[in-house]
Amino acid sequence: MSKTGVRKGPRRADAQHNHEVILAAARAAVAVRGDDIVLEDIARSAGVGIGTLYRHFPTRQELLEATFLDEALELRQRAEELKTAPAALGALIDWLRLQMDFGAHGRSMGAAVMNAKHTEGTEIQIACVSMRDAGAVLLRRAQDAGEVRPDVEIASLLRLMHGIVMANEHAPDQSLVNPMFDVVIAGIRT
Amino acid sequence: MSKTGVRKGPRRADAQHNHEVILAAARAAVAVRGDDIVLEDIARSAGVGIGTLYRHFPTRQELLEATFLDEALELRQRAEELKTAPAALGALIDWLRLQMDFGAHGRSMGAAVMNAKHTEGTEIQIACVSMRDAGAVLLRRAQDAGEVRPDVEIASLLRLMHGIVMANEHAPDQSLVNPMFDVVIAGIRT
DNA sequence: CTTGCAACCGGAGGCAACCTCCGTATAGTA
DNA sequence: TACTATACGGAGGTTGCCTCCGGTTGCAAG
């Protein structure tokens, strides 16, 4: 029931160290190649064996999620900061754009993470939920200010950002990203 | 310069037959499993060797595109029909929804196809362009009727449909599809 | 410092899917 | 019928995912 597969408690020093090194290597790789990273490459560039990588991150999915965790936390943080921005709608728009930028930078990393049916209580699941909740506050504020239609939901909005990133991910030109974003923004305005 | 890899001209009868059988098997598989079909399964279910499959469709991509070709043609056809529908905006909306339905049914088949940088003159490329052009007429008509903002482009719209499908593809629930679509429609209205 | 063992390491190897190569078979023609 | 361009098909090379288990080592107790 609580076998999460990866321990977070006190570990042997070498294990702790390897965990960090692997994660760093994974982040670097994801930043370049997106979610089609090659796990053996990461192990090699981290200077550990493939077996070690798999002990720390039993699944490709878990490794990707771990690299995404920081981003989720930062997006939550940004939302907190934007809560007090003068323009309610402007704050929401800025934050939604951040969603895309993060997603675009890490390629479809979000894809692997956001669509996964995370088991309740997972670290990544908690992070995603709290990020989304923070965004919901921004949305609500813009709605209360009468700038955004009241029937729009945060989940739809996030998934739309996600969709824009995905749809443009392998496209030769990125020139449609802004027009697509603009359509969505126009669509939530009152 | 004209080596397209797959001949379409006169072929031996057995080759012609195999081509059709493979394509039929591929279509059936794609309808079920989306774009993560297993080529050897398709060869087997078509009753041919894997080598034969690869001779007819040298690349996974080409096989997927071939299965998508029909849909592209049909979507073009539908656009032609809708040109004379009484409600200009309604016609556009109906057609955009068809885009999603086709994409959703064939899973992200569209993904593999629409984002690929097709070399000029490919059969699939021609089909995509003419489908898009037919949609552009619907869009223009709605714009001329003053129902859709004049600065919206058909390419953005298609890619948004594509993004909605992709973003929901592996999601456990499909309940966000309609809200997302509605936001986009609201976003193109005047 | 030494010892003992639980925790950890690492890579050989199994598996699955993609794709290629080439010896064999055959449709179509003279 | 005989000949050959065309086509067939599967063995096998390659890559990437993941597992298994013999060897190694941090570290705590004596």
Tab-separated table of C-alpha atoms (C1' of nucleotides) in Angstrom:
chain	number	residue	atom	x	y	z
A	1	MET	CA	0.000	0.000	0.000
A	2	SER	CA	2.921	2.321	0.604
A	3	LYS	CA	5.471	0.637	-1.575
A	4	THR	CA	6.280	3.574	-3.765
A	5	GLY	CA	9.253	1.810	-5.224
A	6	VAL	CA	11.708	4.582	-4.511
A	7	ARG	CA	12.656	5.430	-0.997
A	8	LYS	CA	13.120	9.004	-0.039
A	9	GLY	CA	14.171	8.527	3.558
A	10	PRO	CA	17.751	8.182	4.798
A	11	ARG	CA	19.883	6.327	2.328
A	12	ARG	CA	23.451	5.353	2.118
A	13	ALA	CA	25.626	8.234	1.041
A	14	ASP	CA	26.577	6.680	-2.285
A	15	ALA	CA	22.962	6.015	-3.114
A	16	GLN	CA	21.977	9.555	-2.273
A	17	HIS	CA	24.781	10.873	-4.426
A	18	ASN	CA	23.923	8.707	-7.379
A	19	HIS	CA	20.308	9.716	-7.149
A	20	GLU	CA	21.251	13.337	-7.544
A	21	VAL	CA	23.759	12.759	-10.298
A	22	ILE	CA	21.306	10.703	-12.329
A	23	LEU	CA	18.595	13.291	-11.922
A	24	ALA	CA	20.930	16.046	-13.048
A	25	ALA	CA	21.949	14.066	-16.098
A	26	ALA	CA	18.319	13.334	-16.893
A	27	ARG	CA	17.366	16.978	-16.641
A	28	ALA	CA	20.160	17.948	-18.987
A	29	ALA	CA	19.161	15.276	-21.470
A	30	VAL	CA	15.493	16.167	-21.342
A	31	ALA	CA	16.289	19.808	-21.956
A	32	VAL	CA	17.904	18.799	-25.227
A	33	ARG	CA	16.068	15.784	-26.513
A	34	GLY	CA	12.698	16.065	-24.879
A	35	ASP	CA	11.013	12.923	-23.784
A	36	ASP	CA	12.745	10.629	-26.192
A	37	ILE	CA	15.790	10.328	-24.039
A	38	VAL	CA	17.786	7.130	-24.059
A	39	LEU	CA	18.117	5.801	-20.565
A	40	GLU	CA	21.444	4.128	-21.161
A	41	ASP	CA	22.877	7.411	-22.348
A	42	ILE	CA	21.768	9.077	-19.177
A	43	ALA	CA	23.274	6.359	-17.053
A	44	ARG	CA	26.540	6.696	-18.923
A	45	SER	CA	26.638	10.458	-18.702
A	46	ALA	CA	25.874	10.184	-15.022
A	47	GLY	CA	28.723	7.747	-14.634
A	48	VAL	CA	26.627	4.913	-13.257
A	49	GLY	CA	25.490	1.584	-14.573
A	50	ILE	CA	22.108	1.102	-16.131
A	51	GLY	CA	21.113	-1.090	-13.237
A	52	THR	CA	21.714	1.716	-10.814
A	53	LEU	CA	19.595	4.084	-12.816
A	54	TYR	CA	16.738	1.621	-12.764
A	55	ARG	CA	16.989	1.086	-9.049
A	56	HIS	CA	16.559	4.787	-8.433
A	57	PHE	CA	13.925	5.304	-11.091
A	58	PRO	CA	12.261	1.962	-11.728
A	59	THR	CA	10.493	3.265	-14.770
A	60	ARG	CA	11.123	5.610	-17.598
A	61	GLN	CA	7.975	7.350	-16.508
A	62	GLU	CA	9.232	7.902	-12.991
A	63	LEU	CA	12.449	9.401	-14.230
A	64	LEU	CA	10.580	11.813	-16.457
A	65	GLU	CA	8.266	12.720	-13.647
A	66	ALA	CA	11.191	13.394	-11.366
A	67	THR	CA	12.671	15.824	-13.859
A	68	PHE	CA	9.297	17.497	-14.169
A	69	LEU	CA	8.777	17.840	-10.449
A	70	ASP	CA	10.911	20.947	-10.154
A	71	GLU	CA	9.077	22.626	-12.967
A	72	ALA	CA	5.738	21.899	-11.409
A	73	LEU	CA	6.935	23.402	-8.168
A	74	GLU	CA	8.250	26.468	-9.902
A	75	LEU	CA	5.038	26.977	-11.839
A	76	ARG	CA	3.152	26.842	-8.583
A	77	GLN	CA	5.551	29.381	-7.134
A	78	ARG	CA	5.075	31.698	-10.094
A	79	ALA	CA	1.336	31.494	-9.694
A	80	GLU	CA	1.668	32.515	-6.074
A	81	GLU	CA	3.685	35.530	-7.055
A	82	LEU	CA	1.276	36.561	-9.784
A	83	LYS	CA	-1.645	36.481	-7.377
A	84	THR	CA	-0.824	40.013	-6.329
A	85	ALA	CA	-0.137	41.398	-9.786
A	86	PRO	CA	-2.229	44.472	-10.553
A	87	ALA	CA	-3.859	43.125	-13.701
A	88	ALA	CA	-5.839	39.986	-13.008
A	89	LEU	CA	-6.221	38.940	-16.609
A	90	GLY	CA	-2.657	39.891	-17.424
A	91	ALA	CA	-1.406	37.711	-14.589
A	92	LEU	CA	-3.384	34.741	-15.844
A	93	ILE	CA	-2.113	35.219	-19.373
A	94	ASP	CA	1.464	35.464	-18.203
A	95	TRP	CA	1.123	32.296	-16.231
A	96	LEU	CA	-0.473	30.385	-19.081
A	97	ARG	CA	2.353	31.460	-21.314
A	98	LEU	CA	4.790	30.137	-18.759
A	99	GLN	CA	3.019	26.813	-18.956
A	100	MET	CA	3.737	26.710	-22.647
A	101	ASP	CA	7.310	27.869	-22.317
A	102	PHE	CA	8.085	25.252	-19.720
A	103	GLY	CA	6.405	22.613	-21.758
A	104	ALA	CA	8.093	23.715	-24.933
A	105	HIS	CA	11.503	23.883	-23.382
A	106	GLY	CA	11.267	20.442	-21.921
A	107	ARG	CA	9.498	19.339	-25.068
A	108	SER	CA	6.531	17.167	-24.407
A	109	MET	CA	7.810	16.247	-21.025
A	110	GLY	CA	4.554	17.550	-19.771
A	111	ALA	CA	2.844	15.115	-22.060
A	112	ALA	CA	4.269	12.119	-20.327
A	113	VAL	CA	3.427	13.596	-16.980
A	114	MET	CA	0.202	15.504	-17.214
A	115	ASN	CA	-1.793	12.808	-18.901
A	116	ALA	CA	-0.646	9.974	-16.731
A	117	LYS	CA	-3.177	8.733	-14.244
A	118	HIS	CA	-1.074	9.295	-11.178
A	119	THR	CA	-1.900	7.223	-8.182
A	120	GLU	CA	-3.189	9.318	-5.359
A	121	GLY	CA	-0.526	10.698	-3.099
A	122	THR	CA	2.415	10.411	-5.434
A	123	GLU	CA	4.875	13.228	-5.024
A	124	ILE	CA	4.373	14.292	-8.613
A	125	GLN	CA	0.626	14.052	-8.317
A	126	ILE	CA	0.624	16.340	-5.312
A	127	ALA	CA	2.843	18.806	-7.127
A	128	CYS	CA	0.613	18.825	-10.177
A	129	VAL	CA	-2.508	19.342	-8.141
A	130	SER	CA	-1.055	22.173	-6.144
A	131	MET	CA	0.252	23.805	-9.287
A	132	ARG	CA	-3.163	23.555	-10.830
A	133	ASP	CA	-4.824	24.895	-7.722
A	134	ALA	CA	-2.512	27.871	-7.703
A	135	GLY	CA	-3.461	28.518	-11.299
A	136	ALA	CA	-7.103	28.183	-10.434
A	137	VAL	CA	-6.732	31.104	-8.066
A	138	LEU	CA	-5.407	33.269	-10.877
A	139	LEU	CA	-8.275	32.203	-13.066
A	140	ARG	CA	-10.825	32.870	-10.386
A	141	ARG	CA	-9.399	36.302	-9.753
A	142	ALA	CA	-9.715	37.205	-13.423
A	143	GLN	CA	-13.243	35.860	-13.426
A	144	ASP	CA	-14.195	37.834	-10.330
A	145	ALA	CA	-12.801	40.921	-12.036
A	146	GLY	CA	-15.214	40.222	-14.844
A	147	GLU	CA	-12.428	39.779	-17.381
A	148	VAL	CA	-12.833	36.066	-18.002
A	149	ARG	CA	-15.959	34.071	-18.658
A	150	PRO	CA	-17.140	32.410	-15.470
A	151	ASP	CA	-17.681	28.987	-17.019
A	152	VAL	CA	-14.066	28.408	-17.963
A	153	GLU	CA	-12.239	25.772	-15.962
A	154	ILE	CA	-8.575	25.642	-15.137
A	155	ALA	CA	-8.227	22.052	-16.264
A	156	SER	CA	-9.405	22.860	-19.775
A	157	LEU	CA	-7.065	25.789	-19.937
A	158	LEU	CA	-4.042	23.805	-18.847
A	159	ARG	CA	-4.800	21.051	-21.268
A	160	LEU	CA	-5.191	23.570	-24.046
A	161	MET	CA	-1.722	24.911	-23.320
A	162	HIS	CA	-0.514	21.378	-23.310
A	163	GLY	CA	-2.205	20.712	-26.624
A	164	ILE	CA	-0.667	23.755	-28.235
A	165	VAL	CA	2.778	22.638	-27.196
A	166	MET	CA	2.217	19.100	-28.380
A	167	ALA	CA	0.705	20.088	-31.686
A	168	ASN	CA	3.713	22.243	-32.464
A	169	GLU	CA	6.337	20.009	-31.019
A	170	HIS	CA	7.495	18.302	-34.159
A	171	ALA	CA	6.346	21.014	-36.496
A	172	PRO	CA	9.024	22.560	-38.666
A	173	ASP	CA	7.904	26.083	-37.883
A	174	GLN	CA	6.709	27.500	-34.599
A	175	SER	CA	4.961	30.459	-36.130
A	176	LEU	CA	1.509	29.170	-35.261
A	177	VAL	CA	2.092	29.032	-31.533
A	178	ASN	CA	1.235	32.649	-30.884
A	179	PRO	CA	-1.865	32.754	-33.075
A	180	MET	CA	-3.120	29.604	-31.413
A	181	PHE	CA	-2.491	31.027	-27.984
A	182	ASP	CA	-4.267	34.228	-28.959
A	183	VAL	CA	-7.340	32.326	-30.065
A	184	VAL	CA	-7.525	30.609	-26.714
A	185	ILE	CA	-7.120	33.849	-24.809
A	186	ALA	CA	-9.802	35.487	-26.915
A	187	GLY	CA	-11.970	32.502	-26.183
A	188	ILE	CA	-11.895	32.913	-22.426
A	189	ARG	CA	-12.452	36.651	-22.375
A	190	THR	CA	-15.833	37.996	-21.460
B	1	MET	CA	14.271	13.358	-58.258
B	2	SER	CA	11.237	11.243	-58.881
B	3	LYS	CA	12.215	8.205	-56.881
B	4	THR	CA	9.294	8.192	-54.540
B	5	GLY	CA	10.165	4.788	-53.255
B	6	VAL	CA	6.765	3.282	-53.923
B	7	ARG	CA	5.580	2.857	-57.433
B	8	LYS	CA	1.999	3.477	-58.207
B	9	GLY	CA	2.065	2.609	-61.870
B	10	PRO	CA	1.425	-0.827	-63.350
B	11	ARG	CA	2.613	-3.531	-61.054
B	12	ARG	CA	2.495	-7.220	-61.067
B	13	ALA	CA	-0.897	-8.537	-60.028
B	14	ASP	CA	0.398	-10.108	-56.830
B	15	ALA	CA	2.102	-6.899	-55.831
B	16	GLN	CA	-1.027	-4.888	-56.421
B	17	HIS	CA	-3.035	-7.313	-54.378
B	18	ASN	CA	-0.605	-7.338	-51.495
B	19	HIS	CA	-0.531	-3.584	-51.465
B	20	GLU	CA	-4.252	-3.478	-50.927
B	21	VAL	CA	-4.328	-6.234	-48.369
B	22	ILE	CA	-1.595	-4.606	-46.324
B	23	LEU	CA	-3.311	-1.253	-46.437
B	24	ALA	CA	-6.580	-2.773	-45.298
B	25	ALA	CA	-4.861	-4.518	-42.417
B	26	ALA	CA	-3.101	-1.311	-41.466
B	27	ARG	CA	-6.313	0.657	-41.461
B	28	ALA	CA	-7.964	-1.893	-39.222
B	29	ALA	CA	-5.036	-1.854	-36.827
B	30	VAL	CA	-4.846	1.918	-36.710
B	31	ALA	CA	-8.542	2.130	-35.948
B	32	VAL	CA	-7.909	0.105	-32.837
B	33	ARG	CA	-4.455	0.878	-31.606
B	34	GLY	CA	-3.805	4.300	-33.024
B	35	ASP	CA	-0.357	5.107	-34.209
B	36	ASP	CA	1.424	2.627	-32.009
B	37	ILE	CA	0.753	-0.211	-34.331
B	38	VAL	CA	3.232	-3.061	-34.599
B	39	LEU	CA	4.293	-3.521	-38.167
B	40	GLU	CA	4.955	-7.216	-37.858
B	41	ASP	CA	1.434	-7.747	-36.574
B	42	ILE	CA	0.065	-5.970	-39.586
B	43	ALA	CA	2.161	-8.050	-41.939
B	44	ARG	CA	0.969	-11.192	-40.241
B	45	SER	CA	-2.676	-10.207	-40.272
B	46	ALA	CA	-2.303	-9.299	-43.922
B	47	GLY	CA	-0.805	-12.700	-44.583
B	48	VAL	CA	2.447	-11.400	-45.997
B	49	GLY	CA	6.017	-11.360	-44.809
B	50	ILE	CA	7.504	-8.370	-43.074
B	51	GLY	CA	9.793	-7.838	-45.999
B	52	THR	CA	6.846	-7.436	-48.303
B	53	LEU	CA	5.272	-4.893	-46.069
B	54	TYR	CA	8.446	-2.853	-46.066
B	55	ARG	CA	8.768	-2.995	-49.814
B	56	HIS	CA	5.341	-1.483	-50.217
B	57	PHE	CA	5.688	1.006	-47.410
B	58	PRO	CA	9.377	1.604	-46.855
B	59	THR	CA	8.725	3.492	-43.690
B	60	ARG	CA	6.381	3.350	-40.777
B	61	GLN	CA	5.572	6.925	-41.621
B	62	GLU	CA	4.570	6.109	-45.153
B	63	LEU	CA	2.259	3.366	-44.011
B	64	LEU	CA	0.556	5.693	-41.562
B	65	GLU	CA	0.237	8.345	-44.193
B	66	ALA	CA	-1.337	5.897	-46.579
B	67	THR	CA	-3.970	5.006	-44.025
B	68	PHE	CA	-4.618	8.678	-43.453
B	69	LEU	CA	-4.963	9.519	-47.093
B	70	ASP	CA	-8.575	8.419	-47.303
B	71	GLU	CA	-9.533	10.478	-44.315
B	72	ALA	CA	-7.912	13.546	-45.756
B	73	LEU	CA	-9.852	13.067	-48.944
B	74	GLU	CA	-13.080	12.592	-47.082
B	75	LEU	CA	-12.541	15.676	-44.974
B	76	ARG	CA	-11.987	17.649	-48.137
B	77	GLN	CA	-15.185	16.210	-49.520
B	78	ARG	CA	-17.121	17.159	-46.411
B	79	ALA	CA	-15.818	20.683	-46.646
B	80	GLU	CA	-17.056	20.920	-50.215
B	81	GLU	CA	-20.492	19.818	-49.132
B	82	LEU	CA	-20.628	22.252	-46.233
B	83	LYS	CA	-19.788	25.156	-48.491
B	84	THR	CA	-23.437	25.502	-49.345
B	85	ALA	CA	-24.808	25.042	-45.854
B	86	PRO	CA	-27.053	27.905	-44.806
B	87	ALA	CA	-25.156	28.849	-41.663
B	88	ALA	CA	-21.597	29.855	-42.470
B	89	LEU	CA	-20.317	29.666	-38.907
B	90	GLY	CA	-22.256	26.518	-38.232
B	91	ALA	CA	-20.697	24.853	-41.239
B	92	LEU	CA	-17.215	25.777	-40.080
B	93	ILE	CA	-17.900	24.488	-36.595
B	94	ASP	CA	-19.262	21.221	-37.924
B	95	TRP	CA	-16.215	20.730	-40.068
B	96	LEU	CA	-13.800	21.494	-37.261
B	97	ARG	CA	-15.552	18.975	-35.114
B	98	LEU	CA	-15.158	16.427	-37.857
B	99	GLN	CA	-11.452	17.115	-37.800
B	100	MET	CA	-11.407	16.162	-34.155
B	101	ASP	CA	-13.581	13.116	-34.582
B	102	PHE	CA	-11.454	11.774	-37.375
B	103	GLY	CA	-8.316	12.464	-35.445
B	104	ALA	CA	-9.714	10.955	-32.295
B	105	HIS	CA	-10.968	7.865	-34.000
B	106	GLY	CA	-7.673	7.189	-35.674
B	107	ARG	CA	-5.986	8.292	-32.501
B	108	SER	CA	-3.063	10.554	-33.108
B	109	MET	CA	-2.688	9.278	-36.607
B	110	GLY	CA	-3.065	12.842	-37.650
B	111	ALA	CA	-0.157	13.669	-35.407
B	112	ALA	CA	2.249	11.545	-37.356
B	113	VAL	CA	0.968	12.985	-40.570
B	114	MET	CA	0.084	16.601	-40.107
B	115	ASN	CA	3.311	17.639	-38.489
B	116	ALA	CA	5.596	15.856	-40.865
B	117	LYS	CA	7.392	18.067	-43.310
B	118	HIS	CA	6.111	16.414	-46.424
B	119	THR	CA	8.195	16.774	-49.486
B	120	GLU	CA	6.460	18.776	-52.131
B	121	GLY	CA	4.273	16.759	-54.415
B	122	THR	CA	3.778	13.732	-52.237
B	123	GLU	CA	0.359	12.240	-52.587
B	124	ILE	CA	-0.380	12.812	-48.938
B	125	GLN	CA	0.949	16.323	-49.067
B	126	ILE	CA	-1.351	17.185	-51.916
B	127	ALA	CA	-4.303	15.676	-50.089
B	128	CYS	CA	-3.526	17.622	-46.919
B	129	VAL	CA	-3.177	20.872	-48.775
B	130	SER	CA	-6.395	20.447	-50.667
B	131	MET	CA	-8.197	19.472	-47.495
B	132	ARG	CA	-6.870	22.557	-45.805
B	133	ASP	CA	-7.798	24.750	-48.744
B	134	ALA	CA	-11.313	23.414	-48.698
B	135	GLY	CA	-11.500	24.279	-45.014
B	136	ALA	CA	-10.115	27.714	-45.735
B	137	VAL	CA	-13.121	28.374	-47.916
B	138	LEU	CA	-15.445	27.562	-45.040
B	139	LEU	CA	-13.463	29.849	-42.789
B	140	ARG	CA	-13.469	32.660	-45.304
B	141	ARG	CA	-17.181	32.368	-45.776
B	142	ALA	CA	-17.774	32.698	-42.046
B	143	GLN	CA	-15.434	35.651	-41.956
B	144	ASP	CA	-17.178	37.336	-44.856
B	145	ALA	CA	-20.455	36.829	-43.039
B	146	GLY	CA	-18.927	38.736	-40.160
B	147	GLU	CA	-19.230	35.797	-37.789
B	148	VAL	CA	-15.539	35.030	-37.387
B	149	ARG	CA	-12.661	37.375	-36.721
B	150	PRO	CA	-10.875	38.208	-39.946
B	151	ASP	CA	-7.376	37.612	-38.595
B	152	VAL	CA	-7.878	33.924	-37.861
B	153	GLU	CA	-6.006	31.538	-40.130
B	154	ILE	CA	-7.037	28.059	-41.132
B	155	ALA	CA	-3.658	26.581	-40.241
B	156	SER	CA	-3.924	27.729	-36.634
B	157	LEU	CA	-7.397	26.363	-36.399
B	158	LEU	CA	-6.483	22.963	-37.754
B	159	ARG	CA	-3.518	22.708	-35.488
B	160	LEU	CA	-5.668	23.642	-32.531
B	161	MET	CA	-8.029	20.782	-33.335
B	162	HIS	CA	-5.029	18.581	-33.622
B	163	GLY	CA	-3.725	19.787	-30.281
B	164	ILE	CA	-7.019	19.118	-28.549
B	165	VAL	CA	-7.025	15.570	-29.825
B	166	MET	CA	-3.425	14.970	-28.841
B	167	ALA	CA	-3.765	16.500	-25.412
B	168	ASN	CA	-6.678	14.229	-24.638
B	169	GLU	CA	-5.401	11.158	-26.338
B	170	HIS	CA	-3.967	9.332	-23.371
B	171	ALA	CA	-6.107	11.076	-20.808
B	172	PRO	CA	-8.287	8.835	-18.691
B	173	ASP	CA	-11.341	11.019	-19.196
B	174	GLN	CA	-12.481	12.785	-22.324
B	175	SER	CA	-14.703	15.239	-20.536
B	176	LEU	CA	-12.489	18.200	-21.319
B	177	VAL	CA	-12.695	17.840	-25.062
B	178	ASN	CA	-15.924	19.780	-25.439
B	179	PRO	CA	-15.002	22.614	-23.105
B	180	MET	CA	-11.686	22.989	-24.916
B	181	PHE	CA	-13.401	23.036	-28.253
B	182	ASP	CA	-15.873	25.612	-27.001
B	183	VAL	CA	-13.093	27.897	-25.883
B	184	VAL	CA	-11.543	27.781	-29.315
B	185	ILE	CA	-14.842	28.480	-31.035
B	186	ALA	CA	-15.501	31.383	-28.690
B	187	GLY	CA	-12.030	32.612	-29.518
B	188	ILE	CA	-12.616	32.902	-33.233
B	189	ARG	CA	-16.007	34.556	-33.023
B	190	THR	CA	-16.303	38.242	-33.676
C	1	DC	C1'	40.699	-0.775	13.814
C	2	DT	C1'	38.190	-4.829	12.449
C	3	DT	C1'	34.259	-7.190	11.244
C	4	DG	C1'	29.676	-8.310	9.315
C	5	DC	C1'	25.855	-7.473	6.737
C	6	DA	C1'	22.300	-4.765	4.692
C	7	DA	C1'	22.279	-1.768	1.117
C	8	DC	C1'	23.970	-0.802	-3.090
C	9	DC	C1'	26.431	-1.205	-7.653
C	10	DG	C1'	26.785	-2.506	-12.507
C	11	DG	C1'	26.562	-4.843	-16.672
C	12	DA	C1'	25.326	-9.190	-19.042
C	13	DG	C1'	21.474	-10.655	-21.172
C	14	DG	C1'	16.375	-11.352	-22.265
C	15	DC	C1'	12.788	-9.209	-24.876
C	16	DA	C1'	10.347	-6.455	-28.262
C	17	DA	C1'	10.082	-3.677	-32.355
C	18	DC	C1'	12.223	-1.704	-36.299
C	19	DC	C1'	14.287	-2.379	-40.539
C	20	DT	C1'	17.624	-4.727	-44.221
C	21	DC	C1'	19.403	-8.178	-47.081
C	22	DC	C1'	19.375	-11.689	-50.230
C	23	DG	C1'	18.157	-16.346	-51.780
C	24	DT	C1'	13.877	-18.193	-53.676
C	25	DA	C1'	9.521	-18.054	-56.230
C	26	DT	C1'	6.543	-16.504	-59.851
C	27	DA	C1'	3.780	-13.420	-63.172
C	28	DG	C1'	3.954	-12.060	-67.600
C	29	DT	C1'	5.960	-12.370	-72.108
C	30	DA	C1'	7.982	-14.210	-76.339
D	1	DT	C1'	7.831	-23.838	-72.621
D	2	DA	C1'	11.471	-21.007	-71.169
D	3	DC	C1'	13.237	-16.779	-69.570
D	4	DT	C1'	13.719	-12.782	-66.634
D	5	DA	C1'	12.211	-8.689	-64.290
D	6	DT	C1'	9.598	-8.311	-60.450
D	7	DA	C1'	8.126	-9.611	-56.098
D	8	DC	C1'	8.105	-12.545	-51.872
D	9	DG	C1'	9.447	-13.605	-47.108
D	10	DG	C1'	11.923	-14.488	-43.154
D	11	DA	C1'	16.504	-14.783	-40.897
D	12	DG	C1'	19.081	-11.724	-38.538
D	13	DG	C1'	21.321	-7.116	-37.309
D	14	DT	C1'	20.319	-3.033	-34.419
D	15	DT	C1'	18.510	-0.335	-30.830
D	16	DG	C1'	16.341	0.642	-26.622
D	17	DC	C1'	13.771	-1.013	-22.471
D	18	DC	C1'	14.140	-3.379	-18.399
D	19	DT	C1'	15.582	-7.511	-15.034
D	20	DC	C1'	18.544	-10.326	-12.510
D	21	DC	C1'	22.090	-11.522	-9.604
D	22	DG	C1'	27.095	-11.978	-8.331
D	23	DG	C1'	30.244	-8.785	-6.527
D	24	DT	C1'	31.217	-4.490	-3.744
D	25	DT	C1'	30.972	-1.198	-0.014
D	26	DG	C1'	29.171	2.193	3.492
D	27	DC	C1'	28.644	2.205	8.120
D	28	DA	C1'	27.629	0.890	12.769
D	29	DA	C1'	28.697	-2.037	16.497
D	30	DG	C1'	32.248	-4.165	19.110
